[in-house]
Tab-separated table of N, CA, C and O in Angstrom:
chain	number	residue	atom	x	y	z
A	151	UNK	N	2.928	-14.435	23.744
A	151	UNK	CA	3.928	-13.813	22.902
A	151	UNK	C	3.437	-12.424	22.509
A	151	UNK	O	2.323	-12.272	22.011
A	152	UNK	N	4.264	-11.437	22.735
A	152	UNK	CA	3.944	-10.063	22.367
A	152	UNK	C	4.393	-9.824	20.931
A	152	UNK	O	5.573	-9.879	20.633
A	153	UNK	N	3.443	-9.590	20.028
A	153	UNK	CA	3.769	-9.364	18.619
A	153	UNK	C	4.135	-7.901	18.419
A	153	UNK	O	3.298	-7.026	18.563
A	154	UNK	N	5.369	-7.602	18.079
A	154	UNK	CA	5.876	-6.244	17.945
A	154	UNK	C	5.524	-5.616	16.602
A	154	UNK	O	5.640	-4.430	16.414
A	155	UNK	N	5.088	-6.417	15.646
A	155	UNK	CA	4.784	-5.879	14.319
A	155	UNK	C	3.452	-5.137	14.316
A	155	UNK	O	2.476	-5.613	14.864
A	156	UNK	N	3.437	-4.002	13.652
A	156	UNK	CA	2.199	-3.242	13.492
A	156	UNK	C	1.595	-3.484	12.118
A	156	UNK	O	0.443	-3.174	11.878
A	157	UNK	N	2.384	-3.986	11.205
A	157	UNK	CA	1.940	-4.243	9.849
A	157	UNK	C	3.090	-4.807	9.042
A	157	UNK	O	4.172	-5.031	9.572
A	158	UNK	N	2.835	-5.038	7.768
A	158	UNK	CA	3.908	-5.526	6.915
A	158	UNK	C	3.769	-4.938	5.516
A	158	UNK	O	2.713	-4.444	5.133
A	159	UNK	N	4.856	-4.982	4.776
A	159	UNK	CA	4.894	-4.478	3.404
A	159	UNK	C	4.897	-5.671	2.462
A	159	UNK	O	5.643	-6.631	2.651
A	160	UNK	N	4.050	-5.592	1.464
A	160	UNK	CA	4.013	-6.590	0.403
A	160	UNK	C	4.592	-5.925	-0.831
A	160	UNK	O	4.140	-4.858	-1.229
A	161	UNK	N	5.591	-6.547	-1.436
A	161	UNK	CA	6.238	-5.980	-2.609
A	161	UNK	C	6.093	-6.926	-3.793
A	161	UNK	O	6.387	-8.111	-3.676
A	162	UNK	N	5.648	-6.390	-4.914
A	162	UNK	CA	5.592	-7.127	-6.175
A	162	UNK	C	6.100	-6.169	-7.255
A	162	UNK	O	5.320	-5.635	-8.038
A	163	UNK	N	7.417	-5.906	-7.270
A	163	UNK	CA	7.956	-4.863	-8.141
A	163	UNK	C	8.015	-5.221	-9.625
A	163	UNK	O	8.184	-4.345	-10.456
A	164	UNK	N	7.864	-6.494	-9.968
A	164	UNK	CA	7.929	-6.906	-11.375
A	164	UNK	C	6.589	-7.499	-11.792
A	164	UNK	O	5.981	-8.251	-11.038
A	165	UNK	N	6.142	-7.150	-13.005
A	165	UNK	CA	4.879	-7.721	-13.478
A	165	UNK	C	4.997	-9.234	-13.661
A	165	UNK	O	5.994	-9.719	-14.172
A	166	UNK	N	4.015	-9.944	-13.202
A	166	UNK	CA	3.958	-11.397	-13.358
A	166	UNK	C	2.574	-11.785	-13.853
A	166	UNK	O	1.570	-11.373	-13.273
A	167	UNK	N	2.515	-12.548	-14.931
A	167	UNK	CA	1.253	-13.072	-15.455
A	167	UNK	C	0.210	-11.975	-15.683
A	167	UNK	O	-0.965	-12.133	-15.372
A	168	UNK	N	0.645	-10.848	-16.201
A	168	UNK	CA	-0.273	-9.761	-16.532
A	168	UNK	C	-0.567	-8.794	-15.407
A	168	UNK	O	-1.336	-7.860	-15.575
A	169	UNK	N	0.027	-8.992	-14.240
A	169	UNK	CA	-0.217	-8.080	-13.118
A	169	UNK	C	0.593	-6.801	-13.302
A	169	UNK	O	1.530	-6.745	-14.088
A	170	UNK	N	0.231	-5.786	-12.565
A	170	UNK	CA	0.985	-4.539	-12.539
A	170	UNK	C	1.887	-4.546	-11.310
A	170	UNK	O	1.548	-5.152	-10.291
A	171	UNK	N	3.038	-3.860	-11.379
A	171	UNK	CA	3.892	-3.761	-10.191
A	171	UNK	C	3.166	-3.022	-9.069
A	171	UNK	O	2.437	-2.060	-9.344
A	172	UNK	N	3.364	-3.476	-7.837
A	172	UNK	CA	2.709	-2.798	-6.731
A	172	UNK	C	3.481	-2.972	-5.437
A	172	UNK	O	4.294	-3.881	-5.290
A	173	UNK	N	3.198	-2.051	-4.527
A	173	UNK	CA	3.664	-2.132	-3.149
A	173	UNK	C	2.440	-1.942	-2.274
A	173	UNK	O	1.550	-1.155	-2.597
A	174	UNK	N	2.393	-2.634	-1.159
A	174	UNK	CA	1.247	-2.502	-0.268
A	174	UNK	C	1.722	-2.522	1.179
A	174	UNK	O	2.713	-3.167	1.508
A	175	UNK	N	0.992	-1.798	2.012
A	175	UNK	CA	1.187	-1.841	3.452
A	175	UNK	C	-0.100	-2.390	4.040
A	175	UNK	O	-1.192	-1.881	3.738
A	176	UNK	N	0.020	-3.413	4.866
A	176	UNK	CA	-1.157	-4.057	5.442
A	176	UNK	C	-0.966	-4.161	6.950
A	176	UNK	O	0.059	-4.642	7.429
A	177	UNK	N	-1.961	-3.666	7.683
A	177	UNK	CA	-1.977	-3.762	9.137
A	177	UNK	C	-3.365	-4.241	9.547
A	177	UNK	O	-4.251	-4.334	8.702
A	178	UNK	N	-3.582	-4.542	10.803
A	178	UNK	CA	-4.928	-4.955	11.223
A	178	UNK	C	-5.982	-3.874	10.978
A	178	UNK	O	-7.152	-4.181	10.800
A	179	UNK	N	-5.561	-2.605	10.934
A	179	UNK	CA	-6.505	-1.500	10.784
A	179	UNK	C	-6.730	-1.049	9.350
A	179	UNK	O	-7.800	-0.568	9.012
A	180	UNK	N	-5.694	-1.141	8.509
A	180	UNK	CA	-5.849	-0.630	7.154
A	180	UNK	C	-4.942	-1.330	6.161
A	180	UNK	O	-3.960	-1.973	6.521
A	181	UNK	N	-5.296	-1.128	4.891
A	181	UNK	CA	-4.495	-1.645	3.784
A	181	UNK	C	-4.329	-0.513	2.783
A	181	UNK	O	-5.287	0.159	2.424
A	182	UNK	N	-3.086	-0.285	2.359
A	182	UNK	CA	-2.789	0.726	1.344
A	182	UNK	C	-2.042	0.038	0.216
A	182	UNK	O	-1.076	-0.700	0.452
A	183	UNK	N	-2.483	0.276	-1.014
A	183	UNK	CA	-1.867	-0.347	-2.193
A	183	UNK	C	-1.514	0.747	-3.177
A	183	UNK	O	-2.338	1.599	-3.496
A	184	UNK	N	-0.292	0.694	-3.663
A	184	UNK	CA	0.207	1.647	-4.659
A	184	UNK	C	0.561	0.842	-5.907
A	184	UNK	O	1.474	0.032	-5.892
A	185	UNK	N	-0.173	1.063	-7.007
A	185	UNK	CA	0.022	0.308	-8.249
A	185	UNK	C	0.722	1.188	-9.282
A	185	UNK	O	0.335	2.339	-9.484
A	186	UNK	N	1.727	0.624	-9.939
A	186	UNK	CA	2.563	1.363	-10.881
A	186	UNK	C	2.292	0.961	-12.326
A	186	UNK	O	1.879	-0.155	-12.609
A	187	UNK	N	2.617	1.880	-13.229
A	187	UNK	CA	2.547	1.629	-14.666
A	187	UNK	C	3.604	0.583	-15.033
A	187	UNK	O	4.746	0.673	-14.580
A	188	UNK	N	3.236	-0.379	-15.841
A	188	UNK	CA	4.173	-1.441	-16.243
A	188	UNK	C	5.352	-0.858	-17.017
A	188	UNK	O	6.494	-1.283	-16.846
A	189	UNK	N	5.103	0.128	-17.872
A	189	UNK	CA	6.138	0.662	-18.753
A	189	UNK	C	6.893	1.853	-18.173
A	189	UNK	O	7.917	2.246	-18.716
A	190	UNK	N	6.397	2.439	-17.133
A	190	UNK	CA	7.039	3.616	-16.531
A	190	UNK	C	7.037	3.424	-15.021
A	190	UNK	O	6.146	3.860	-14.324
A	191	UNK	N	8.041	2.769	-14.506
A	191	UNK	CA	8.102	2.304	-13.126
A	191	UNK	C	7.927	3.391	-12.078
A	191	UNK	O	7.447	3.148	-10.988
A	192	UNK	N	8.283	4.619	-12.386
A	192	UNK	CA	8.164	5.680	-11.391
A	192	UNK	C	6.800	6.384	-11.430
A	192	UNK	O	6.585	7.376	-10.754
A	193	UNK	N	5.875	5.846	-12.211
A	193	UNK	CA	4.563	6.466	-12.362
A	193	UNK	C	3.481	5.630	-11.665
A	193	UNK	O	3.160	4.521	-12.083
A	194	UNK	N	2.937	6.183	-10.581
A	194	UNK	CA	1.841	5.517	-9.864
A	194	UNK	C	0.567	5.756	-10.655
A	194	UNK	O	0.241	6.893	-10.998
A	195	UNK	N	-0.155	4.681	-10.964
A	195	UNK	CA	-1.386	4.848	-11.734
A	195	UNK	C	-2.640	4.684	-10.880
A	195	UNK	O	-3.719	5.081	-11.289
A	196	UNK	N	-2.477	4.124	-9.688
A	196	UNK	CA	-3.657	3.913	-8.861
A	196	UNK	C	-3.267	3.761	-7.401
A	196	UNK	O	-2.275	3.115	-7.089
A	197	UNK	N	-4.053	4.371	-6.518
A	197	UNK	CA	-3.888	4.236	-5.075
A	197	UNK	C	-5.161	3.600	-4.513
A	197	UNK	O	-6.258	3.941	-4.938
A	198	UNK	N	-4.982	2.735	-3.542
A	198	UNK	CA	-6.123	2.177	-2.820
A	198	UNK	C	-5.809	2.222	-1.331
A	198	UNK	O	-4.691	1.925	-0.933
A	199	UNK	N	-6.799	2.576	-0.536
A	199	UNK	CA	-6.643	2.548	0.910
A	199	UNK	C	-7.978	2.098	1.504
A	199	UNK	O	-9.026	2.648	1.173
A	200	UNK	N	-7.914	1.084	2.353
A	200	UNK	CA	-9.126	0.507	2.918
A	200	UNK	C	-9.064	0.502	4.438
A	200	UNK	O	-8.018	0.219	5.023
A	201	UNK	N	-10.185	0.797	5.055
A	201	UNK	CA	-10.359	0.740	6.499
A	201	UNK	C	-10.795	-0.694	6.828
A	201	UNK	O	-11.939	-1.066	6.587
A	202	UNK	N	-9.881	-1.504	7.334
A	202	UNK	CA	-10.174	-2.920	7.563
A	202	UNK	C	-10.997	-3.175	8.819
A	202	UNK	O	-11.475	-4.297	9.019
A	203	UNK	N	-11.186	-2.156	9.634
A	203	UNK	CA	-12.051	-2.290	10.813
A	203	UNK	C	-13.516	-2.160	10.397
A	203	UNK	O	-14.355	-2.976	10.751
A	204	UNK	N	-13.812	-1.116	9.611
A	204	UNK	CA	-15.193	-0.815	9.242
A	204	UNK	C	-15.600	-1.314	7.861
A	204	UNK	O	-16.770	-1.232	7.497
A	205	UNK	N	-14.647	-1.798	7.078
A	205	UNK	CA	-14.918	-2.255	5.716
A	205	UNK	C	-14.109	-3.522	5.434
A	205	UNK	O	-13.186	-3.520	4.636
A	206	UNK	N	-14.463	-4.588	6.100
A	206	UNK	CA	-13.696	-5.833	5.987
A	206	UNK	C	-13.690	-6.412	4.574
A	206	UNK	O	-12.757	-7.095	4.179
A	207	UNK	N	-14.721	-6.127	3.793
A	207	UNK	CA	-14.807	-6.637	2.418
A	207	UNK	C	-14.061	-5.750	1.423
A	207	UNK	O	-13.998	-6.063	0.239
A	208	UNK	N	-13.476	-4.646	1.907
A	208	UNK	CA	-12.703	-3.716	1.066
A	208	UNK	C	-13.519	-3.226	-0.131
A	208	UNK	O	-13.082	-3.262	-1.272
A	209	UNK	N	-14.695	-2.712	0.153
A	209	UNK	CA	-15.593	-2.228	-0.890
A	209	UNK	C	-15.460	-0.723	-1.131
A	209	UNK	O	-15.845	-0.233	-2.181
A	210	UNK	N	-14.922	0.019	-0.154
A	210	UNK	CA	-14.809	1.479	-0.274
A	210	UNK	C	-13.342	1.904	-0.232
A	210	UNK	O	-12.692	1.814	0.801
A	211	UNK	N	-12.855	2.370	-1.366
A	211	UNK	CA	-11.504	2.909	-1.436
A	211	UNK	C	-11.533	4.296	-0.806
A	211	UNK	O	-12.161	5.206	-1.326
A	212	UNK	N	-10.854	4.450	0.337
A	212	UNK	CA	-10.894	5.710	1.076
A	212	UNK	C	-9.677	6.597	0.814
A	212	UNK	O	-9.508	7.621	1.464
A	213	UNK	N	-8.842	6.218	-0.155
A	213	UNK	CA	-7.657	7.033	-0.442
A	213	UNK	C	-8.087	8.405	-0.937
A	213	UNK	O	-8.975	8.542	-1.771
A	214	UNK	N	-7.427	9.447	-0.430
A	214	UNK	CA	-7.647	10.813	-0.901
A	214	UNK	C	-6.397	11.636	-0.637
A	214	UNK	O	-5.416	11.130	-0.093
A	215	UNK	N	-6.436	12.881	-0.995
A	215	UNK	CA	-5.253	13.732	-0.861
A	215	UNK	C	-4.838	13.953	0.584
A	215	UNK	O	-3.725	14.395	0.847
A	216	UNK	N	-5.687	13.648	1.539
A	216	UNK	CA	-5.347	13.803	2.952
A	216	UNK	C	-4.769	12.533	3.568
A	216	UNK	O	-4.493	12.490	4.757
A	217	UNK	N	-4.583	11.504	2.770
A	217	UNK	CA	-4.040	10.248	3.272
A	217	UNK	C	-2.616	10.452	3.792
A	217	UNK	O	-1.855	11.265	3.259
A	218	UNK	N	-2.267	9.717	4.807
A	218	UNK	CA	-0.908	9.779	5.358
A	218	UNK	C	0.116	9.339	4.307
A	218	UNK	O	1.278	9.713	4.367
A	219	UNK	N	-0.305	8.581	3.303
A	219	UNK	CA	0.606	8.073	2.284
A	219	UNK	C	0.771	9.018	1.090
A	219	UNK	O	1.624	8.807	0.252
A	220	UNK	N	-0.029	10.073	0.990
A	220	UNK	CA	0.027	10.990	-0.148
A	220	UNK	C	1.388	11.661	-0.255
A	220	UNK	O	1.907	12.188	0.717
A	221	UNK	N	1.960	11.629	-1.444
A	221	UNK	CA	3.215	12.318	-1.713
A	221	UNK	C	4.469	11.607	-1.244
A	221	UNK	O	5.563	12.114	-1.417
A	222	UNK	N	4.336	10.450	-0.667
A	222	UNK	CA	5.514	9.718	-0.196
A	222	UNK	C	6.243	9.053	-1.360
A	222	UNK	O	5.618	8.437	-2.212
A	223	UNK	N	7.565	9.203	-1.378
A	223	UNK	CA	8.362	8.444	-2.332
A	223	UNK	C	8.394	6.989	-1.872
A	223	UNK	O	8.015	6.677	-0.741
A	224	UNK	N	8.856	6.100	-2.730
A	224	UNK	CA	8.915	4.687	-2.356
A	224	UNK	C	9.739	4.466	-1.103
A	224	UNK	O	9.341	3.744	-0.203
A	225	UNK	N	10.905	5.116	-1.013
A	225	UNK	CA	11.769	4.888	0.151
A	225	UNK	C	11.126	5.438	1.423
A	225	UNK	O	11.192	4.809	2.476
A	226	UNK	N	10.485	6.602	1.340
A	226	UNK	CA	9.813	7.152	2.519
A	226	UNK	C	8.628	6.267	2.890
A	226	UNK	O	8.384	5.991	4.061
A	227	UNK	N	7.895	5.799	1.891
A	227	UNK	CA	6.760	4.897	2.123
A	227	UNK	C	7.202	3.660	2.881
A	227	UNK	O	6.647	3.294	3.894
A	228	UNK	N	8.263	3.037	2.419
A	228	UNK	CA	8.764	1.815	3.065
A	228	UNK	C	9.269	2.114	4.470
A	228	UNK	O	8.972	1.385	5.417
A	229	UNK	N	9.991	3.224	4.657
A	229	UNK	CA	10.471	3.593	5.991
A	229	UNK	C	9.305	3.877	6.928
A	229	UNK	O	9.320	3.493	8.091
A	230	UNK	N	8.271	4.572	6.440
A	230	UNK	CA	7.091	4.877	7.258
A	230	UNK	C	6.427	3.588	7.706
A	230	UNK	O	6.019	3.443	8.857
A	231	UNK	N	6.294	2.652	6.805
A	231	UNK	CA	5.604	1.396	7.128
A	231	UNK	C	6.397	0.540	8.099
A	231	UNK	O	5.820	-0.294	8.797
A	232	UNK	N	7.691	0.732	8.162
A	232	UNK	CA	8.528	-0.070	9.059
A	232	UNK	C	8.598	0.495	10.468
A	232	UNK	O	9.247	-0.066	11.330
A	233	UNK	N	7.931	1.621	10.742
A	233	UNK	CA	7.963	2.219	12.081
A	233	UNK	C	7.106	1.430	13.033
A	233	UNK	O	6.124	0.872	12.710
């Protein structure tokens, strides 16, 4: 079976049991997580990006201003991840 998916989006837009709202893109190569403020939904408070090939334990957050995800709105982020 040829798997056509390159990754998937995980969405948790509402806080549950003390968690913060977040969206994540996960592929075999990397994981990107965008965490939002509970009280101000349009405010990202934390970005995480991990190289899952070289850092399987996700110990080094490699997110920086040169990330492919920098500056993306939620809709662009979701569209990018669905390519």
